[in-house]
Amino acid sequence: MKTSRIPGFYKMPIEERVKIVKEFAELDEEEEKTLLSFSSLPHDIADRMIENVISTMQLPLGIATNFVINGKEMLIPMAIEETSVVAAASNAAKMARPDGFKAKATEPIMIGQIQILNPSKDAVKKIMERKESIIELANEQDKILVSLGGGAKDVEAKMLSEDMMVVHLLVDVRDAMGANAVNTMAEAVAPLIEKITDGKSLLRIISNLAIHRMAEAEVIYKKEAIGGEEVVDKIVKAYEFASLDIFRAATHNKGVMNGIDAIAIATGNDWRAIEAGAHSYASLNGYKPLTTWKKNEDGDLHGKIKLPIAAGVIGGITKVHPIAKISLKILGVKNAEQLAEVMASVGLAQNFAAIFALSTKGIQAGHMKLHAQNIAVMSGAKGEEIDIVARKMIEMGKIKMDVAQEILNEIRKNKKV
Ligand code: NAD
């Protein structure tokens, strides 16, 4: 039976890891070759993605193991530069087995905003009366979306001040992130809205506060799996800290986004849009943690996450970037809702991993190995020197540039004699 529980995955050579992922996700030879040999986005593809291209920049793509989401075994591709994030997610997912995470997402409804200046007094009422014609005009812009059951579904309007109103176009963007689709519609309906309101339109753009496109996930960590009821209590206190203090809440949510952004990047999604949505949602009633952690009647730890996630499996560069395409195949998600469910689950796992480490042994221990290697490289170590310098620093319990340099000098001096 297919399982994401792969003991020793982290110790395997890259080729072996790719072989396992290939089998798990039924990748073809070409995709396997791409994973093994991908060193740079072809410049012609890069040149079509953004302007003024001079080169490309790569990030590591890791696989978080052990995930079970809605009863399905899943391997999670994560593109991220920060050490320990992939390991932490894998570890948090392991502790949540066998039940894993339960997640759900709402319909993918995004908001297009049309700002109107100097509308007539009864503009809101007039917009409501002409709703259907606005929706119809919007839907003429995207026949494909409409044929898939998506498209503009509703219109809302409100006065923001005496001389400024906003009209919201609610658009079901199906499997896309939706910004282009929504922006096109917002621009197209603006002249009609001007006519209806006797006002002048200014901005016509999607809102990243995707309040109608929510993803939720929950998990129960059995107390025995995480070190007993004492640890459960500590994690609940760690959560309470974040719920009471914005300085902690910012870092708490940063940890959540470590997981969500890494999947967004791996799948070619717009992580700035997801970040903007997450933090504006967290601020709706004063900035709050995106997750909650409570002790249930059995003394186990019950975690929940809820946030807007505007991520697509089509559109943008999701089907253009070779690694994004393979990442989506590894995930095996069929639509945007399923992708959002995975992201929410991994965000929750990542948050658990962080507060579990912070409230028990501290965060630094887990960061040490790769961090020590980075410090070794920064101090000038090359090739096999990197591992030796890193190992010595860990043994000494001092992971610092000056210590790395001393060790490096020592190694090089000994080599000369
Ligand atoms: P897109 O325009 O590339 O693709 C969406 C289109 O694909 C739809 O309009 C539809 O016609 C078609 N389509 C085919 N099959 C579909 C399916 N199953 N479901 C949905 N649509 C389907 O992409 P997009 O998602 O509209 O826009 C995303 C891009 O917009 C991202 O690159 C993002 O960075 C960028 N963007 C973001 C913002 C913002 O977030 N504020 C602003 C501007 C642009």
Coordinates of C-alpha atoms and ligand atoms in Angstrom, one line a residue:
M1 CA 0.0 0.0 0.0
K2 CA 1.2 3.5 -0.8
T3 CA 2.7 5.3 2.2
S4 CA 4.3 8.6 2.8
R5 CA 6.1 7.1 5.9
I6 CA 9.6 6.5 4.5
P7 CA 12.0 5.8 7.3
G8 CA 15.5 7.1 6.6
F9 CA 14.4 9.2 3.6
Y10 CA 16.7 12.0 4.9
K11 CA 19.7 9.8 4.9
M12 CA 19.3 8.6 1.3
P13 CA 21.2 10.0 -1.7
I14 CA 19.2 12.3 -3.9
E15 CA 18.9 9.7 -6.7
E16 CA 17.3 7.3 -4.3
R17 CA 14.9 9.9 -3.0
V18 CA 13.8 10.8 -6.5
K19 CA 13.3 7.1 -7.3
I20 CA 10.9 6.8 -4.3
V21 CA 9.0 9.9 -5.2
K22 CA 8.8 8.7 -8.8
E23 CA 7.2 5.5 -7.7
F24 CA 4.9 7.2 -5.2
A25 CA 3.6 9.8 -7.6
E26 CA 3.9 7.7 -10.8
L27 CA 6.2 10.1 -12.5
D28 CA 7.5 9.2 -15.9
E29 CA 11.1 8.9 -17.0
E30 CA 11.2 12.5 -18.3
E31 CA 10.0 13.9 -15.0
E32 CA 12.5 11.8 -13.1
K33 CA 15.2 13.2 -15.4
T34 CA 14.0 16.7 -14.9
L35 CA 14.1 16.3 -11.1
L36 CA 17.6 14.9 -11.3
S37 CA 19.1 17.3 -13.8
F38 CA 17.2 20.5 -13.3
S39 CA 19.8 23.1 -12.6
S40 CA 18.3 26.2 -14.1
L41 CA 15.1 27.4 -15.6
P42 CA 15.7 27.6 -19.3
H43 CA 16.4 31.3 -20.1
D44 CA 13.7 31.5 -22.8
I45 CA 11.0 30.4 -20.3
A46 CA 12.4 32.8 -17.7
D47 CA 12.4 35.6 -20.2
R48 CA 8.7 35.0 -20.9
M49 CA 7.8 35.0 -17.2
I50 CA 9.1 38.4 -16.1
E51 CA 10.8 41.5 -17.6
N52 CA 14.5 42.3 -17.9
V53 CA 15.7 38.8 -17.2
I54 CA 19.4 38.4 -16.8
S55 CA 19.6 35.0 -15.1
T56 CA 17.6 32.7 -12.8
M57 CA 17.9 31.8 -9.1
Q58 CA 17.2 28.4 -7.7
L59 CA 15.9 27.2 -4.3
P60 CA 16.2 23.7 -2.9
L61 CA 13.1 21.5 -3.5
G62 CA 12.6 19.1 -0.5
I63 CA 10.0 16.5 0.2
A64 CA 8.1 16.4 3.5
T65 CA 7.2 12.8 4.3
N66 CA 4.7 11.2 6.6
F67 CA 1.6 13.3 5.7
V68 CA -1.9 11.8 5.8
I69 CA -4.4 14.4 4.7
N70 CA -8.1 13.5 4.6
G71 CA -7.1 9.8 4.9
K72 CA -4.7 10.0 1.9
E73 CA -1.0 9.4 2.1
M74 CA 0.8 12.4 0.7
L75 CA 4.4 13.5 -0.1
I76 CA 4.7 17.3 0.0
P77 CA 7.1 19.2 -2.3
M78 CA 8.5 22.3 -0.5
A79 CA 10.7 24.9 -2.1
I80 CA 12.4 26.9 0.6
E81 CA 15.9 28.2 1.6
E82 CA 15.4 27.9 5.4
T83 CA 17.0 25.0 7.2
S84 CA 14.8 22.6 9.2
V85 CA 11.4 23.5 7.8
V86 CA 11.1 20.3 5.7
A87 CA 12.4 18.2 8.6
A88 CA 10.0 19.9 11.0
A89 CA 7.0 19.4 8.8
S90 CA 7.9 15.7 8.3
N91 CA 8.3 15.2 12.0
A92 CA 5.1 16.9 12.9
A93 CA 3.3 14.8 10.3
K94 CA 4.8 11.7 11.7
M95 CA 3.6 12.4 15.2
A96 CA 0.1 13.0 13.8
R97 CA -0.1 9.5 12.2
P98 CA -2.1 7.4 11.6
D99 CA -5.1 9.8 11.5
G100 CA -3.2 12.8 10.2
F101 CA -5.0 16.0 9.2
K102 CA -8.6 16.6 8.2
A103 CA -9.0 19.6 5.9
K104 CA -11.7 21.3 3.9
A105 CA -11.9 24.3 1.6
T106 CA -14.8 26.5 0.5
E107 CA -15.6 27.3 -3.2
P108 CA -12.8 29.4 -4.8
I109 CA -14.6 32.8 -4.8
M110 CA -12.4 35.8 -5.2
I111 CA -13.3 39.5 -4.9
G112 CA -12.7 42.0 -7.7
Q113 CA -12.8 45.6 -6.4
I114 CA -14.0 48.6 -8.5
Q115 CA -13.4 51.9 -6.8
I116 CA -15.9 54.6 -7.7
L117 CA -15.4 58.3 -7.0
N118 CA -18.2 60.8 -6.6
P119 CA -21.1 58.4 -7.2
S120 CA -24.7 59.5 -7.0
K121 CA -26.5 59.4 -3.6
D122 CA -28.5 56.3 -4.5
A123 CA -25.5 54.5 -6.2
V124 CA -25.5 51.5 -3.9
K125 CA -29.2 50.9 -4.5
K126 CA -28.8 51.3 -8.3
I127 CA -25.9 48.8 -8.4
M128 CA -28.1 46.3 -6.6
E129 CA -30.9 46.8 -9.2
R130 CA -28.4 46.2 -12.1
K131 CA -26.6 43.3 -10.5
E132 CA -27.5 40.9 -13.3
S133 CA -26.3 43.0 -16.1
I134 CA -22.9 43.6 -14.3
I135 CA -22.6 39.8 -13.8
E136 CA -23.5 39.1 -17.4
L137 CA -20.9 41.6 -18.8
A138 CA -18.3 40.2 -16.5
N139 CA -19.0 36.6 -17.7
E140 CA -18.6 37.6 -21.3
Q141 CA -14.9 38.1 -20.6
D142 CA -14.1 34.5 -19.7
K143 CA -16.1 31.9 -21.5
I144 CA -13.7 29.1 -20.4
L145 CA -14.2 29.9 -16.7
V146 CA -18.0 30.1 -17.2
S147 CA -18.0 26.8 -19.1
L148 CA -16.3 25.2 -16.1
G149 CA -19.1 26.4 -13.7
G150 CA -17.1 29.4 -12.6
G151 CA -17.4 33.1 -13.4
A152 CA -18.9 36.1 -11.7
K153 CA -21.6 35.1 -9.2
D154 CA -22.6 38.1 -7.2
V155 CA -22.1 41.9 -6.8
E156 CA -21.9 43.9 -3.6
A157 CA -21.5 47.6 -3.1
K158 CA -20.9 50.0 -0.2
M159 CA -20.0 53.6 0.4
L160 CA -16.5 54.0 1.9
S161 CA -16.8 57.7 2.5
E162 CA -19.1 60.5 1.3
D163 CA -17.6 60.6 -2.1
M164 CA -16.1 57.1 -2.5
M165 CA -17.8 53.8 -3.0
V166 CA -16.5 50.3 -3.7
V167 CA -18.2 47.6 -5.8
H168 CA -17.2 44.0 -5.2
L169 CA -17.5 41.5 -8.0
L170 CA -17.6 38.0 -6.6
V171 CA -16.0 35.6 -9.0
D172 CA -15.7 31.8 -8.8
V173 CA -12.2 31.2 -10.3
R174 CA -12.4 27.4 -10.2
D175 CA -8.9 26.0 -10.3
A176 CA -7.0 29.2 -10.9
M177 CA -5.5 31.6 -8.4
G178 CA -7.7 34.0 -10.3
A179 CA -6.0 37.4 -10.3
N180 CA -5.8 37.8 -14.1
A181 CA -9.3 36.5 -14.6
V182 CA -10.8 38.8 -11.9
N183 CA -8.8 41.9 -13.0
T184 CA -10.0 41.4 -16.6
M185 CA -13.6 41.3 -15.4
A186 CA -13.2 44.2 -13.0
E187 CA -11.8 46.4 -15.8
A188 CA -14.5 45.3 -18.2
V189 CA -17.4 46.2 -15.9
A190 CA -16.0 49.5 -14.7
P191 CA -17.6 51.6 -17.5
L192 CA -21.0 50.1 -16.9
I193 CA -20.7 50.7 -13.2
E194 CA -19.7 54.3 -13.9
K195 CA -22.9 54.7 -16.0
I196 CA -25.0 53.2 -13.3
T197 CA -23.5 55.3 -10.5
D198 CA -22.8 58.5 -12.3
G199 CA -19.3 58.2 -10.8
K200 CA -15.8 57.8 -12.1
S201 CA -13.9 54.5 -11.6
L202 CA -10.3 54.5 -10.5
L203 CA -8.8 51.2 -9.2
R204 CA -10.1 48.0 -10.7
I205 CA -8.2 45.1 -9.1
I206 CA -8.6 41.8 -7.2
S207 CA -8.5 41.9 -3.4
N208 CA -6.0 39.5 -1.8
L209 CA -8.1 39.3 1.3
A210 CA -9.9 36.3 -0.1
I211 CA -12.4 36.0 2.7
H212 CA -14.8 33.8 0.6
R213 CA -12.0 31.4 -0.2
M214 CA -11.2 29.8 3.1
A215 CA -9.2 26.7 3.9
E216 CA -9.4 24.9 7.3
A217 CA -7.5 21.9 8.8
E218 CA -7.5 20.2 12.1
V219 CA -5.4 17.6 13.8
I220 CA -5.3 15.7 17.1
Y221 CA -1.9 15.0 18.7
K222 CA -2.3 12.2 21.2
K223 CA -0.6 13.1 24.4
E224 CA 1.5 9.9 24.4
A225 CA 2.8 10.8 20.9
I226 CA 4.2 14.1 21.9
G227 CA 5.6 13.5 25.4
G228 CA 2.7 13.5 27.7
E229 CA 0.0 15.9 29.1
E230 CA 2.7 18.2 30.3
V231 CA 3.8 18.9 26.8
V232 CA 0.2 19.4 25.7
D233 CA -0.2 22.1 28.5
K234 CA 3.0 23.8 27.4
I235 CA 1.9 24.0 23.8
V236 CA -1.5 25.4 24.8
K237 CA 0.4 28.1 26.8
A238 CA 2.6 28.8 23.8
Y239 CA -0.6 29.3 21.7
E240 CA -2.1 31.6 24.4
F241 CA 1.1 33.7 24.3
A242 CA 0.5 34.3 20.6
S243 CA -3.2 35.0 21.1
L244 CA -2.3 37.6 23.8
D245 CA 0.7 39.2 22.3
I246 CA 1.1 40.6 18.7
F247 CA 4.9 40.3 18.8
R248 CA 4.6 36.6 19.4
A249 CA 1.6 36.2 17.0
A250 CA 3.8 37.6 14.1
T251 CA 6.4 34.9 14.6
H252 CA 3.7 32.2 15.3
N253 CA 2.1 33.0 11.9
K254 CA 5.5 33.3 10.2
G255 CA 6.0 29.6 11.2
V256 CA 2.6 28.7 9.7
M257 CA 3.6 30.5 6.4
N258 CA 6.9 28.6 6.3
G259 CA 4.9 25.6 5.3
I260 CA 2.3 27.3 3.1
D261 CA 4.8 29.4 1.2
A262 CA 7.1 26.5 0.5
I263 CA 4.3 24.6 -1.2
A264 CA 3.2 27.8 -3.0
I265 CA 6.7 28.3 -4.4
A266 CA 7.1 24.6 -5.3
T267 CA 3.8 24.7 -7.2
G268 CA 4.5 28.0 -9.0
N269 CA 1.8 29.9 -6.9
D270 CA 1.9 33.5 -6.0
W271 CA 3.0 33.4 -2.3
R272 CA 2.9 37.1 -1.8
A273 CA -0.9 37.0 -2.6
I274 CA -1.3 34.1 -0.1
E275 CA 0.8 36.0 2.5
A276 CA -1.2 39.2 2.0
G277 CA -4.4 37.2 2.4
A278 CA -3.2 35.4 5.5
H279 CA -2.0 38.4 7.4
S280 CA -4.9 40.7 6.5
Y281 CA -7.3 37.9 7.6
A282 CA -5.3 37.5 10.8
S283 CA -5.8 41.2 11.5
L284 CA -9.6 41.3 11.0
N285 CA -10.2 41.6 14.8
G286 CA -6.8 42.8 15.8
Y287 CA -3.8 40.6 14.7
K288 CA -4.3 37.1 15.9
P289 CA -2.7 33.6 15.4
L290 CA -3.9 31.7 12.4
T291 CA -4.1 28.5 14.4
T292 CA -5.6 27.5 17.8
W293 CA -4.4 24.8 20.1
K294 CA -6.6 23.4 22.9
K295 CA -6.5 20.4 25.2
N296 CA -9.4 18.1 24.6
E297 CA -11.3 16.0 27.2
D298 CA -8.9 13.1 26.7
G299 CA -5.9 15.4 27.5
D300 CA -4.8 15.3 23.8
L301 CA -3.8 18.3 21.8
H302 CA -6.4 19.6 19.3
G303 CA -5.1 22.1 16.7
K304 CA -7.0 24.0 14.1
I305 CA -6.1 26.4 11.3
K306 CA -8.3 28.7 9.2
L307 CA -7.2 31.2 6.6
P308 CA -7.9 32.3 3.1
I309 CA -5.8 30.5 0.5
A310 CA -5.9 31.7 -3.1
A311 CA -3.8 29.1 -4.9
G312 CA -4.3 27.5 -8.2
V313 CA -3.5 24.3 -10.1
I314 CA -3.8 26.1 -13.4
G315 CA -2.9 29.6 -14.6
G316 CA 0.0 31.8 -13.7
I317 CA 3.2 29.6 -14.0
T318 CA 1.7 26.5 -12.5
K319 CA 1.7 24.8 -15.9
V320 CA 4.7 26.6 -17.3
H321 CA 7.5 26.0 -14.8
P322 CA 8.8 22.4 -15.2
I323 CA 9.3 21.9 -11.4
A324 CA 5.9 23.4 -10.6
K325 CA 4.2 20.9 -12.9
I326 CA 6.0 18.0 -11.3
S327 CA 5.3 19.3 -7.8
L328 CA 1.6 19.3 -8.5
K329 CA 1.8 15.8 -9.8
I330 CA 3.7 14.7 -6.7
L331 CA 0.9 16.2 -4.6
G332 CA -1.7 14.5 -6.8
V333 CA -4.3 17.2 -6.1
K334 CA -7.1 17.4 -8.6
N335 CA -8.3 21.0 -8.0
A336 CA -7.5 24.2 -6.3
E337 CA -9.6 23.3 -3.2
Q338 CA -7.5 20.2 -2.6
L339 CA -4.3 22.2 -3.0
A340 CA -5.6 24.7 -0.4
E341 CA -6.5 21.8 2.0
V342 CA -2.9 20.5 1.7
M343 CA -1.5 23.9 2.3
A344 CA -3.6 24.5 5.4
S345 CA -2.6 21.1 6.8
V346 CA 1.1 21.7 6.2
G347 CA 0.7 25.2 7.8
L348 CA -0.8 23.6 10.8
A349 CA 1.9 20.9 11.0
Q350 CA 4.6 23.5 10.6
N351 CA 3.1 25.6 13.4
F352 CA 2.9 22.5 15.7
A353 CA 6.5 21.7 15.0
A354 CA 7.6 25.2 15.9
I355 CA 5.7 25.5 19.2
F356 CA 6.5 21.9 20.1
A357 CA 10.2 22.6 19.7
L358 CA 10.0 26.1 21.4
S359 CA 8.1 24.8 24.4
T360 CA 10.3 21.8 24.9
K361 CA 13.9 21.8 23.8
G362 CA 14.1 25.2 22.0
I363 CA 14.3 25.8 18.3
Q364 CA 18.1 26.0 17.9
A365 CA 18.9 22.3 18.5
G366 CA 17.0 21.2 15.3
H367 CA 18.5 24.0 13.3
M368 CA 22.1 23.1 14.1
K369 CA 23.4 20.7 11.5
L370 CA 22.5 22.6 8.4
H371 CA 23.0 25.9 10.1
A372 CA 26.5 24.8 11.1
Q373 CA 27.2 23.9 7.5
N374 CA 26.1 27.3 6.3
I375 CA 28.3 29.0 8.8
A376 CA 31.2 26.7 7.7
V377 CA 30.6 27.8 4.1
M378 CA 30.4 31.4 5.1
S379 CA 33.8 31.1 6.9
G380 CA 35.4 29.9 3.6
A381 CA 35.2 26.1 4.0
K382 CA 35.2 24.1 0.8
G383 CA 34.3 20.5 -0.2
E384 CA 34.9 18.1 2.6
E385 CA 36.1 20.9 4.9
I386 CA 32.4 21.9 5.2
D387 CA 31.3 18.8 7.1
I388 CA 34.4 18.7 9.2
V389 CA 34.1 22.3 10.4
A390 CA 30.3 21.9 10.9
R391 CA 30.8 18.7 12.9
K392 CA 33.5 20.2 15.1
M393 CA 31.4 23.3 15.8
I394 CA 28.4 21.1 16.9
E395 CA 30.7 19.0 19.1
M396 CA 32.0 22.2 20.7
G397 CA 28.5 23.6 21.0
K398 CA 29.7 26.8 19.4
I399 CA 28.2 27.5 16.0
K400 CA 29.9 30.8 15.2
M401 CA 31.9 32.3 12.3
D402 CA 35.0 33.0 14.4
V403 CA 35.0 29.4 15.7
A404 CA 34.5 28.1 12.2
Q405 CA 37.5 30.1 11.0
E406 CA 39.7 28.9 13.8
I407 CA 38.8 25.2 13.0
L408 CA 39.3 25.9 9.3
N409 CA 42.8 27.4 9.9
E410 CA 43.7 24.4 12.0
I411 CA 42.6 21.9 9.3
R412 CA 44.5 23.7 6.6
K413 CA 47.6 24.1 8.8
N414 CA 47.6 20.3 9.6
K415 CA 47.1 19.6 5.9
K416 CA 50.3 21.5 5.0
V417 CA 52.5 19.6 7.4
Ligands
NAD1 P1 -4.4 32.9 -15.7 O1 -5.0 34.1 -16.3 O2 -3.0 32.5 -16.2 O3 -5.3 31.6 -15.8 C1 -6.7 31.7 -15.5 C2 -7.5 31.4 -16.7 O4 -7.3 30.0 -17.1 C3 -9.0 31.5 -16.5 O5 -9.3 32.9 -16.6 C4 -9.6 30.6 -17.5 O6 -9.9 31.3 -18.6 C5 -8.5 29.6 -17.8 N1 -8.8 28.2 -17.2 C6 -8.7 27.1 -17.9 N2 -9.0 26.0 -17.1 C7 -9.4 26.5 -15.9 C8 -9.8 25.9 -14.7 N3 -10.0 24.6 -14.5 N4 -10.1 26.8 -13.7 C9 -9.9 28.1 -13.8 N5 -9.5 28.7 -14.9 C10 -9.2 27.9 -16.0 O7 -4.2 33.0 -14.2 P2 -5.0 33.7 -12.9 O8 -5.1 32.6 -11.9 O9 -6.2 34.4 -13.3 O10 -3.9 34.7 -12.4 C11 -2.8 34.4 -11.6 C12 -1.7 35.3 -11.9 O11 -2.0 36.6 -11.6 C13 -0.5 35.0 -11.0 O12 0.7 34.8 -11.7 C14 -0.4 36.2 -10.0 O13 0.9 36.4 -9.6 C15 -0.9 37.3 -10.9 N6 -1.4 38.5 -10.3 C16 -1.7 38.7 -9.0 C17 -2.2 39.8 -8.5 C18 -2.6 39.9 -7.0 O14 -2.6 38.9 -6.4 N7 -2.9 41.1 -6.5 C19 -2.4 40.9 -9.4 C20 -2.1 40.8 -10.7 C21 -1.6 39.6 -11.2

